[in-house]
Coordinates of C-alpha atoms in Angstrom, one line a residue:
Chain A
X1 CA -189.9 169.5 148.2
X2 CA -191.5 166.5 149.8
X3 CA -195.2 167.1 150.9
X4 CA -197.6 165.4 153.1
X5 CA -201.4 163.4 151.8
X6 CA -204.1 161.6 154.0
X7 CA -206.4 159.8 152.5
X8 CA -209.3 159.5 151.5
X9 CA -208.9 163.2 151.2
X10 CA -211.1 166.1 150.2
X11 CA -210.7 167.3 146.3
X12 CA -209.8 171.0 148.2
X13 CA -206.6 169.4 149.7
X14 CA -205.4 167.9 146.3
X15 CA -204.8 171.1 145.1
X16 CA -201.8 171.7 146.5
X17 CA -200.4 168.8 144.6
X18 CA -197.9 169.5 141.5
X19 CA -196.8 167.0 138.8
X20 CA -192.9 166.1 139.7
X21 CA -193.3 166.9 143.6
X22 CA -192.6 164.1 145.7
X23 CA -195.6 162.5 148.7
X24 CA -195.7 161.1 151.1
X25 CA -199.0 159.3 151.7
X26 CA -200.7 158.1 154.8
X27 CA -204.0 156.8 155.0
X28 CA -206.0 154.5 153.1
X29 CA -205.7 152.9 149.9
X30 CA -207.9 150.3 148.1
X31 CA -206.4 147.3 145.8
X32 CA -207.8 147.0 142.4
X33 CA -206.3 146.2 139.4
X34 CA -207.4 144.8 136.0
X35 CA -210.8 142.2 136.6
X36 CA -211.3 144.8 140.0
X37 CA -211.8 147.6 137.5
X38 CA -214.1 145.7 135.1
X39 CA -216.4 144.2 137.8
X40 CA -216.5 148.0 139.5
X41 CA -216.9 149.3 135.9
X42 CA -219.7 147.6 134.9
X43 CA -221.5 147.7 138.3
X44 CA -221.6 151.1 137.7
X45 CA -222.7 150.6 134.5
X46 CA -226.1 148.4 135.5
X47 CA -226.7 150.9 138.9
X48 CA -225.5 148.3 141.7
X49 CA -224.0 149.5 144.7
X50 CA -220.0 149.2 145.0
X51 CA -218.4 147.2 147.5
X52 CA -217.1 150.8 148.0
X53 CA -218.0 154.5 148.6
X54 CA -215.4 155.7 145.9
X55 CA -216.0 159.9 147.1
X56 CA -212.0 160.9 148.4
X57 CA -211.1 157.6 148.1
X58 CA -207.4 156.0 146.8
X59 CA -206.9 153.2 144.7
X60 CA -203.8 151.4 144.2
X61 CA -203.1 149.7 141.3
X62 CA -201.7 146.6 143.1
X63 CA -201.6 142.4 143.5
X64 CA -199.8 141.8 146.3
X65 CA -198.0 138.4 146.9
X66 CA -199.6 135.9 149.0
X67 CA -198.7 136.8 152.7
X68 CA -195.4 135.4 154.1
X69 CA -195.8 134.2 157.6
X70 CA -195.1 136.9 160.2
X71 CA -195.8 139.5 158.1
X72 CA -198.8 142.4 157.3
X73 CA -198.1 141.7 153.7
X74 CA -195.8 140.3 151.0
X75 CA -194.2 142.1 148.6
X76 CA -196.8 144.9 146.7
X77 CA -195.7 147.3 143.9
X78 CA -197.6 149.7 141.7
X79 CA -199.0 147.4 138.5
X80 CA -199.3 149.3 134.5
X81 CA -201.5 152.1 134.9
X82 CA -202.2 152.7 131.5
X83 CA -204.1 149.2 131.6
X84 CA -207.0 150.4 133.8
X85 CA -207.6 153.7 131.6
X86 CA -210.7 152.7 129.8
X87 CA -212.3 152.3 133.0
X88 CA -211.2 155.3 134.9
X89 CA -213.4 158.1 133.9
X90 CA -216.3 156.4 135.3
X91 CA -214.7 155.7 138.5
X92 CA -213.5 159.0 138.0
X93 CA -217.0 160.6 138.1
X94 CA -217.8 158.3 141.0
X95 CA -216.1 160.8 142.9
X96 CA -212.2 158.5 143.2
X97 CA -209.8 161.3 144.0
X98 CA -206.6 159.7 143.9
X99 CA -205.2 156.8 142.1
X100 CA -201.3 155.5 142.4
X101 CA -199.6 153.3 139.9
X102 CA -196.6 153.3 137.2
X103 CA -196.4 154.5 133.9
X104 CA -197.8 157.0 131.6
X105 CA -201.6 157.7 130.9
X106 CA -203.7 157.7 128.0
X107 CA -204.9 161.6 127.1
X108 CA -208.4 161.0 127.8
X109 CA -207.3 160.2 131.5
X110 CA -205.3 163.3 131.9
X111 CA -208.7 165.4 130.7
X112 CA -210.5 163.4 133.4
X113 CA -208.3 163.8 136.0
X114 CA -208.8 168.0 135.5
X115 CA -212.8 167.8 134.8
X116 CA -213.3 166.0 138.0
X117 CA -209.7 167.5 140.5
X118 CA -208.3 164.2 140.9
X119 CA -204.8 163.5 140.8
X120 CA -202.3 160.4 139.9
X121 CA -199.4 159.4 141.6
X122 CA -196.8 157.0 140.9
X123 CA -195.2 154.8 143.2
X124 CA -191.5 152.8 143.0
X125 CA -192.3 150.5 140.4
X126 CA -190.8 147.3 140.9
X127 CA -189.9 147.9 144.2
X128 CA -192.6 145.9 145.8
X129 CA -190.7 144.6 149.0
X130 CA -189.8 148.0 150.1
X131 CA -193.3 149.0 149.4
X132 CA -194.4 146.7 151.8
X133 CA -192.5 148.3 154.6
X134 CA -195.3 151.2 154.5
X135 CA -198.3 149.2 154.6
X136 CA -199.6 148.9 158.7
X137 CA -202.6 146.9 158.5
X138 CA -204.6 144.9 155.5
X139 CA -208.3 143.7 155.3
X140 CA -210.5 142.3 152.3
X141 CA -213.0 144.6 151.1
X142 CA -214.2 142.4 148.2
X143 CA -214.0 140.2 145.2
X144 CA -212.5 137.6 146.7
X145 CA -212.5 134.5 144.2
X146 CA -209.9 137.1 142.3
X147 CA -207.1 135.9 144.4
X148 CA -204.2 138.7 144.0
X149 CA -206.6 141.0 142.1
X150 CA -209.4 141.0 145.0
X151 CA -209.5 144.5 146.9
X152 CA -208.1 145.2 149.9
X153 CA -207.7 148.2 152.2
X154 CA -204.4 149.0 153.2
X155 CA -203.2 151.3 155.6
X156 CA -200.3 152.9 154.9
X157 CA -198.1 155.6 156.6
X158 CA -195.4 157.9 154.6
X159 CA -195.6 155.7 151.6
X160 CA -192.8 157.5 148.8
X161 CA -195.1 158.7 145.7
X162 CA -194.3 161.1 142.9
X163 CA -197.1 163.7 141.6
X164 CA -197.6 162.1 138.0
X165 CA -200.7 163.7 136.7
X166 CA -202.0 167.0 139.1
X167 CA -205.4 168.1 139.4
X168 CA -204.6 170.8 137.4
X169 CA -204.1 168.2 134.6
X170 CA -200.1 169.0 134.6
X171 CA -197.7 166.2 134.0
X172 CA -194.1 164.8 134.5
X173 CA -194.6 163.0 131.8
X174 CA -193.9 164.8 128.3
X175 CA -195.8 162.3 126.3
X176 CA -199.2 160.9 127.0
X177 CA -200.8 158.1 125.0
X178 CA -203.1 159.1 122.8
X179 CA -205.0 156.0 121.7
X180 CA -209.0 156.5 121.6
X181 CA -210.7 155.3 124.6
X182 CA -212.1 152.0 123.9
X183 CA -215.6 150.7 125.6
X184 CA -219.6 150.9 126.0
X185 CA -219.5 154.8 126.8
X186 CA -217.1 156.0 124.8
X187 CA -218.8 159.3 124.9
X188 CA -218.1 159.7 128.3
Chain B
X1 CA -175.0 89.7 122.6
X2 CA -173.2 92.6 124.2
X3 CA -174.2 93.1 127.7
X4 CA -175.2 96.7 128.3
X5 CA -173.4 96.7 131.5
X6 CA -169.9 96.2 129.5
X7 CA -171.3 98.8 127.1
X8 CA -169.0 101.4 126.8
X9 CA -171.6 104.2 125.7
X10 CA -174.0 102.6 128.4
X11 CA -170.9 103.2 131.3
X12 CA -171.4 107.1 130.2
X13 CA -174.9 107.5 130.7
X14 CA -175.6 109.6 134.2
X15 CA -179.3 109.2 135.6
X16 CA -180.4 112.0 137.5
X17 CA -183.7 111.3 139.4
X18 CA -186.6 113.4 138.7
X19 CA -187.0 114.7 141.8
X20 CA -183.6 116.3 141.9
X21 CA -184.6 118.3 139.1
X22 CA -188.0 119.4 141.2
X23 CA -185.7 120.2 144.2
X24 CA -183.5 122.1 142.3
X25 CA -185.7 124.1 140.3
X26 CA -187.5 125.2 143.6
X27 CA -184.6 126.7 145.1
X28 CA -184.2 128.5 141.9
X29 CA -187.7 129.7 141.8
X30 CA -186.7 131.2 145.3
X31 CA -183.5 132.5 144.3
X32 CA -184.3 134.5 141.6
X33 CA -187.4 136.1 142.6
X34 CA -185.8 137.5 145.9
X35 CA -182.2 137.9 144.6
X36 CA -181.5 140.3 142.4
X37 CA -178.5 139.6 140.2
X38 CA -175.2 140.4 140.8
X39 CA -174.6 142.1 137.2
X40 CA -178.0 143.7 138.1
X41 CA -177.1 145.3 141.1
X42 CA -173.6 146.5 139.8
X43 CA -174.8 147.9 136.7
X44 CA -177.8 150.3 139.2
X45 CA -174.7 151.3 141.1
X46 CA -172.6 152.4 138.1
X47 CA -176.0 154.2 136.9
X48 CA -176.1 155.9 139.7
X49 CA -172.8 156.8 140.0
X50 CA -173.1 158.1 136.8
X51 CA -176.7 159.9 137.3
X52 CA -176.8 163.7 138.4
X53 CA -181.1 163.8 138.0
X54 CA -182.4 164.2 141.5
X55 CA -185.8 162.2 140.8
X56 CA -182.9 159.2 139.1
X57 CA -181.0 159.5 141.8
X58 CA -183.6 158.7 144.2
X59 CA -185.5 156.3 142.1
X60 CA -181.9 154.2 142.1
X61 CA -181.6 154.3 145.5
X62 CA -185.1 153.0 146.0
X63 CA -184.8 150.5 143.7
X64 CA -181.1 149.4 145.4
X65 CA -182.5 149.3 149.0
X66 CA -185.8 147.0 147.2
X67 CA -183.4 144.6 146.5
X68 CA -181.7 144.4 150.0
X69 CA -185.3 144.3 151.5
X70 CA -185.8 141.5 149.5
X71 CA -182.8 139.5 150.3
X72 CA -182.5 140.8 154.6
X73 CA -186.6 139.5 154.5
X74 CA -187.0 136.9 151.7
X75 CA -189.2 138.8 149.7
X76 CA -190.3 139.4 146.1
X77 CA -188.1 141.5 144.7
X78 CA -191.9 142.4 142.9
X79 CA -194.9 141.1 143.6
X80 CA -194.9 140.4 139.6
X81 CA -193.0 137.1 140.1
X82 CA -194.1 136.4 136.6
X83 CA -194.8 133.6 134.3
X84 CA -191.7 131.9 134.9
X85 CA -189.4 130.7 132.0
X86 CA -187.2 127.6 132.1
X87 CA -184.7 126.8 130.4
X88 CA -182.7 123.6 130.4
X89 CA -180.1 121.9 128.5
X90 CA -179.6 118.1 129.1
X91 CA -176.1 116.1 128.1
X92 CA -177.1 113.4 125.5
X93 CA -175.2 111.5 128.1
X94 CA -177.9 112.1 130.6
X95 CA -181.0 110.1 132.0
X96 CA -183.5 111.8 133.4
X97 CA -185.3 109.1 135.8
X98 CA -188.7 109.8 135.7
X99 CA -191.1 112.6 134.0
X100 CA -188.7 116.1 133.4
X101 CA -191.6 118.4 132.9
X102 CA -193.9 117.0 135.9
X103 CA -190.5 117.7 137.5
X104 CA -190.2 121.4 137.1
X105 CA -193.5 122.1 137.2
X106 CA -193.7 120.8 140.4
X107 CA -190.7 122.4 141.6
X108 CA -191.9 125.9 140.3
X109 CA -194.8 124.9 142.4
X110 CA -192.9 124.3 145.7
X111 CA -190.7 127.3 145.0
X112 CA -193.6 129.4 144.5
X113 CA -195.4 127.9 147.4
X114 CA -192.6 128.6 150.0
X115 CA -192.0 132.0 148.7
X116 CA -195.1 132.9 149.6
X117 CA -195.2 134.4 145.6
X118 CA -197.9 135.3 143.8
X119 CA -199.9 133.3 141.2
X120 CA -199.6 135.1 137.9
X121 CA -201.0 132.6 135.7
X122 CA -204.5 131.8 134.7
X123 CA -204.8 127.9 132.6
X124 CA -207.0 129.5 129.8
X125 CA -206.0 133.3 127.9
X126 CA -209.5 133.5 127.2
X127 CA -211.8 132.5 130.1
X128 CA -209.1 133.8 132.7
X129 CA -210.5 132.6 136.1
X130 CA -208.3 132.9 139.2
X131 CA -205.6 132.2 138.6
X132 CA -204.3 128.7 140.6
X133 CA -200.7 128.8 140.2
X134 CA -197.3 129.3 138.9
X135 CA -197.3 127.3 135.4
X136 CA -193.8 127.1 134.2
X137 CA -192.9 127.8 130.3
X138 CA -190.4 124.7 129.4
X139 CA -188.0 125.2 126.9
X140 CA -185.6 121.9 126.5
X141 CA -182.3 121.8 124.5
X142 CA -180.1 118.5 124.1
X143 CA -176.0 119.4 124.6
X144 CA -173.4 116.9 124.7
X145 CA -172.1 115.3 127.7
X146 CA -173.2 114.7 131.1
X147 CA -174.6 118.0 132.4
X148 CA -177.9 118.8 132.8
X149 CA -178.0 123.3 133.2
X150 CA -181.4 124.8 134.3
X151 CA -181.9 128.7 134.5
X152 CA -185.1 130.0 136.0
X153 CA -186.7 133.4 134.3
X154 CA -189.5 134.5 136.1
X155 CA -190.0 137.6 133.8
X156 CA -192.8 140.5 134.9
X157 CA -195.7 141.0 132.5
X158 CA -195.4 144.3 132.5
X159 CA -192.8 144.4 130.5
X160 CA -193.2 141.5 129.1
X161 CA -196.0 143.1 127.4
X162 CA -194.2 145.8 126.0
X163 CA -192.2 143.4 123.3
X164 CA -192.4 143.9 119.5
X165 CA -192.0 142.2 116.5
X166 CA -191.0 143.3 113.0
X167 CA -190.3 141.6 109.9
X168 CA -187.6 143.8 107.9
X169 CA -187.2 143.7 104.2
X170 CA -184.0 141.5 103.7
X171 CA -182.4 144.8 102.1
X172 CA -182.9 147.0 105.4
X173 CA -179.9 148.7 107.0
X174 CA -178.7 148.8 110.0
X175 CA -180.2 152.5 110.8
X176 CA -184.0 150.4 110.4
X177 CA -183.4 148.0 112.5
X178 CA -182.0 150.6 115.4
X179 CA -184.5 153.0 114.8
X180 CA -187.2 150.0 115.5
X181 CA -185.2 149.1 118.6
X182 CA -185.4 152.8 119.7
X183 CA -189.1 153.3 119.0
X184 CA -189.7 150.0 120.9
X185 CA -188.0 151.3 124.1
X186 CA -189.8 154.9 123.2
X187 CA -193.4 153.0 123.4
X188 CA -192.8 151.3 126.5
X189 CA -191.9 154.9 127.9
X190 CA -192.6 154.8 131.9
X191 CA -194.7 151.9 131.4
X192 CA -192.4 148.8 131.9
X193 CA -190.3 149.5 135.4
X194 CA -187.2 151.5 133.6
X195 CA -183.7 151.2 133.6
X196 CA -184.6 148.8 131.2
X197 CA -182.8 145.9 130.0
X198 CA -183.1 145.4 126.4
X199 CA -182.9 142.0 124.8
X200 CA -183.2 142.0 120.9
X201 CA -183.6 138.7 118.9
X202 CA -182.4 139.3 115.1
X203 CA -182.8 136.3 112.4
X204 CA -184.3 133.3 112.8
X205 CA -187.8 132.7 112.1
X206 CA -190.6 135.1 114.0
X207 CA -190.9 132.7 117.1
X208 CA -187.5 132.0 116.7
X209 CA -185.8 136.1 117.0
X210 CA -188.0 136.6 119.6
X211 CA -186.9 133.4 121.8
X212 CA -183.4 134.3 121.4
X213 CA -184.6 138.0 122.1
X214 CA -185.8 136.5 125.8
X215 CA -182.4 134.4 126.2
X216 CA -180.4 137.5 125.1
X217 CA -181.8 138.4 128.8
X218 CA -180.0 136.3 130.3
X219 CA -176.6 137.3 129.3
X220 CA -174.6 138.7 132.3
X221 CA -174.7 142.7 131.3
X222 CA -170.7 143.3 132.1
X223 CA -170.1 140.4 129.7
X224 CA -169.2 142.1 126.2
X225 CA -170.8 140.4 122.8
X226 CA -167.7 138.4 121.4
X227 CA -169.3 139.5 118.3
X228 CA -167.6 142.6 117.8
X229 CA -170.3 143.9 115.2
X230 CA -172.9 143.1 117.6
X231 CA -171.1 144.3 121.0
X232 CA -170.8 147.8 118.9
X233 CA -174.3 147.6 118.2
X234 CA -175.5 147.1 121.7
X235 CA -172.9 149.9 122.6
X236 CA -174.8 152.1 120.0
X237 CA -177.9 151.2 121.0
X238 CA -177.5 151.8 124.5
X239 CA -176.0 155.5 123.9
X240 CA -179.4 156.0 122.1
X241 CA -181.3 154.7 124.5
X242 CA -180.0 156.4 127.4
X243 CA -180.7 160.0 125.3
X244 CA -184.3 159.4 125.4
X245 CA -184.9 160.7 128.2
X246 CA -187.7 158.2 129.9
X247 CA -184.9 157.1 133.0
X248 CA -185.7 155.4 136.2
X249 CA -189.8 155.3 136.3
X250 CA -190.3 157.2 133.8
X251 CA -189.6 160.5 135.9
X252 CA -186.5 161.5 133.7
X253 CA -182.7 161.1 133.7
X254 CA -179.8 159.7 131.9
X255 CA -180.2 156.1 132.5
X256 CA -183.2 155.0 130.7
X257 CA -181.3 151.1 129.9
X258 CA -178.7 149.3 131.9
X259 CA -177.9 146.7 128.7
X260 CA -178.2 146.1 125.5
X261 CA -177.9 142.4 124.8
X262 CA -178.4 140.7 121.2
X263 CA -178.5 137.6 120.0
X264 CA -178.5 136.3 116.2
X265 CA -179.5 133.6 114.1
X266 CA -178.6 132.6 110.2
X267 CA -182.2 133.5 108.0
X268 CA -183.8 133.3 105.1
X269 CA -183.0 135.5 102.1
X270 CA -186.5 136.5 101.8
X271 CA -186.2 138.3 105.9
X272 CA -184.8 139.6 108.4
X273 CA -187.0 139.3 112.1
X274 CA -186.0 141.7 114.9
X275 CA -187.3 141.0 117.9
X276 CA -187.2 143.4 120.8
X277 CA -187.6 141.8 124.3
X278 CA -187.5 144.8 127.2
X279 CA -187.1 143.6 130.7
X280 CA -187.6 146.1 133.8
X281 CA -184.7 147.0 136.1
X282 CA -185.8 143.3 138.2
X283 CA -184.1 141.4 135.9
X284 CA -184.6 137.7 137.4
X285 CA -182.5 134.8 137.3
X286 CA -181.1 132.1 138.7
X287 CA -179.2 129.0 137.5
X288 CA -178.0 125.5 138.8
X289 CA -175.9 122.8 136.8
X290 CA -176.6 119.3 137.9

């Protein structure tokens, strides 16, 4: 059964969620991907304030194309997930409730999802032109000089996402990664 | 004296100006990113003819109707238009008038500019930066005759990343080397944009099995291997493959890989190299003979 998301969404409506249902989303979403992660990471790290209140928030692992003339955006599909895992804990705590990508997470990330009722969706990977028929309206949030991997906010309506990873830290995927996690607070 | 006019070798030489080359390599830079193959697209269709998994069945659809997005609104096929590949093979007969790899470069640069694509590359591994463009990878191979060929493979780094190495013992069997191929496509899981295409490179030196791993890509998938010990190795493979499990997105289902493709090369009695080369379901494209 196909069920409905808003976002950014209370951690009380996530629990409805279950890993293998389909949602669609409608809302906003934030860009970040790889050097997005690190800056946010390690502002977190020395106490600064974020470009962004992260509480209920989505982010989208995404670099879109440049935007083609006449259009909101250019093509924009879900990038790696897995790739952003050493910093998603901490973003985690931060209070991030949703975060949509492709691919399979590392354990860690699964426990952290459950410890803090987040959930992770995924999103047709490699299908980054009909993604863009979702998104309504774009606007920089920050990190510009990163090009395609500055944050935007998107706003999307009835964007196609699966349940990957469910507050209840339940999966669709029957094997995670189980590499250590690798950075400063590893103890986290 | 002969005169090089009367030259009979001379009368064979073509020139082909430079910025023919640039022209042409842009328009395949714009191809192949919003394109998809035609082998591509048949094989999803057969898969999904084939595929009775409700999430596989929808994930194929999306990733059909993606393509025809991308071709009704000349758009990325993925927003990954990757670090593109070229390949070209020049006649010894030809002349290229002026400098060839200023040429595509430059083309890349035009295609990637009117394609509104995204710039995937940064100039240095280590310092990153933003990255400023679309820097072509130039692979160059002299042919005979008067032809100059040039394929464009702008390959995703997603998958790109998810390509392995191995140097077997000279006495391994034929079981190693698939069970490496298997693990490979195991590892990459839901990671790399399944079905996957699977290139494998085996012989050679190391850089050598996995270039011909990356050019096994570029195979058309219906085409079957006139090497009949490799074309039942790819069919083999590909039955493996397809048990694992992983299907479209990782979200489960029978087709897991559309191909199978492999390439070899005579080695050295001391090895045997297997590389493994995955490329997601946008497998990209294009070629042009001149």
């Amino acid at each position: 059964m196909v069920k409905e998301l808003t976002t950014p969404t209370s951690k009380k409506s996530l629990e409805k969620l279950r890993a293998g249902e389909q949602v669609l989303l409608s809302g906003f979403i934030y860009t970040a991907r790889d050097q997005a992660h690190k800056r946010l990471y390690q502002m977190i790290l020395r106490g600064e304030k974020l470009p962004l209140v992260l509480e209920g928030q989505a982010i989208y692992y995404c670099g879109p194309t440049k935007t083609p003339k006449g259009k909101i955006i250019g093509s924009c599909g879900p990038t790696t997930s897995g790739r952003m895992d050493d910093f998603t804990p901490l973003l985690l705590r931060q209070g991030l409730a949703v975060m949509i990508g492709k691919g399979n997470r590392s354990e860690f990330v699964r426990k952290a999802i459950k410890e803090y009722k987040a959930v992770y969706l995924v999103a047709p990977a490699g299908c980054g032109a009909l993604l863009s028929t979702f998104v309504k309206e774009v606007s920089p949030i920050a990190f510009k000089d990163l090009g395609p991997e500055a944050i935007y906010r998107l706003k999307v309506e009835k964007m196609p996402l699966w349940v990957a990873i469910d507050s209840y830290a339940g999966t669709i995927f029957p094997k995670l990664n189980n590499r250590p996690k690798n950075n400063e607070e590893a103890t986290d | 004296m002969v005169s090089l006019k009367n030259d009979e070798e001379f009368q064979k030489i073509r020139i082909i100006p430079a910025r023919v080359i640039q022209q042409t390599v842009g328009n395949l830079c714009l191809q192949a990113n919003t394109l998809l193959r035609k082998d591509v697209i048949i094989a999803l269709n057969k898969a999904l003819a084939k595929e009775k998994n409700q999430r596989a069945r929808i994930c194929l659809k999306q990733i059909l109707d993606n393509a025809q997005i991308a071709r009704s609104e000349k758009l990325a096929i993925c927003q990954d238009t990757g670090l593109p590949s070229v390949f070209i093979e020049i006649g010894s007969n030809v002349h290229v008038d002026g400098n060839l790899y200023k040429a595509v470069s430059s083309g890349v640069m035009e295609g990637y500019r009117r394609g509104y694509f995204r710039d995937s590359v940064v100039i240095d591994p280590l310092e990153r930066a933003t990255p400023a463009s679309s820097i072509p990878l130039v692979h160059t191979e002299i042919t005979g005759g008067r032809r100059l060929h040039i394929i464009v493979l702008p390959k995703g780094f997603g998958c790109e990343n998810k390509t392995r190495l191995k140097m077997f013992l000279p006495t391994a069997s034929k079981e190693e080397i698939i069970a490496f191929i298997i693990e490979t496509v195991s590892c990459a899981g839901a990671d790399a944009c399944p079905p996957y295409i699977v290139g494998v490179g085996i012989g050679g030196t190391a850089d050598y099995a996995c270039f011909i791993a990356k050019k096994a890509l570029l195979r058309p998938l219906n085409h079957r291997n006139s090497d009949s010990v490799l074309a039942n190795l790819e069919d083999t493979l590909l039955k493996k493959i397809n048990r694992l499990g992983i299907g479209p997105m990782g979200l489960g289902g029978k087709t897991t890989a559309l191909a199978v493709k492999i390439e070899k090369a005579a080695t050295h009695i001391a090895g045997l190299p297997v590389c493994v080369n995955i490329s997601c379901h946008a497998l990209r494209s294009a070629e042009a003979d001149i």
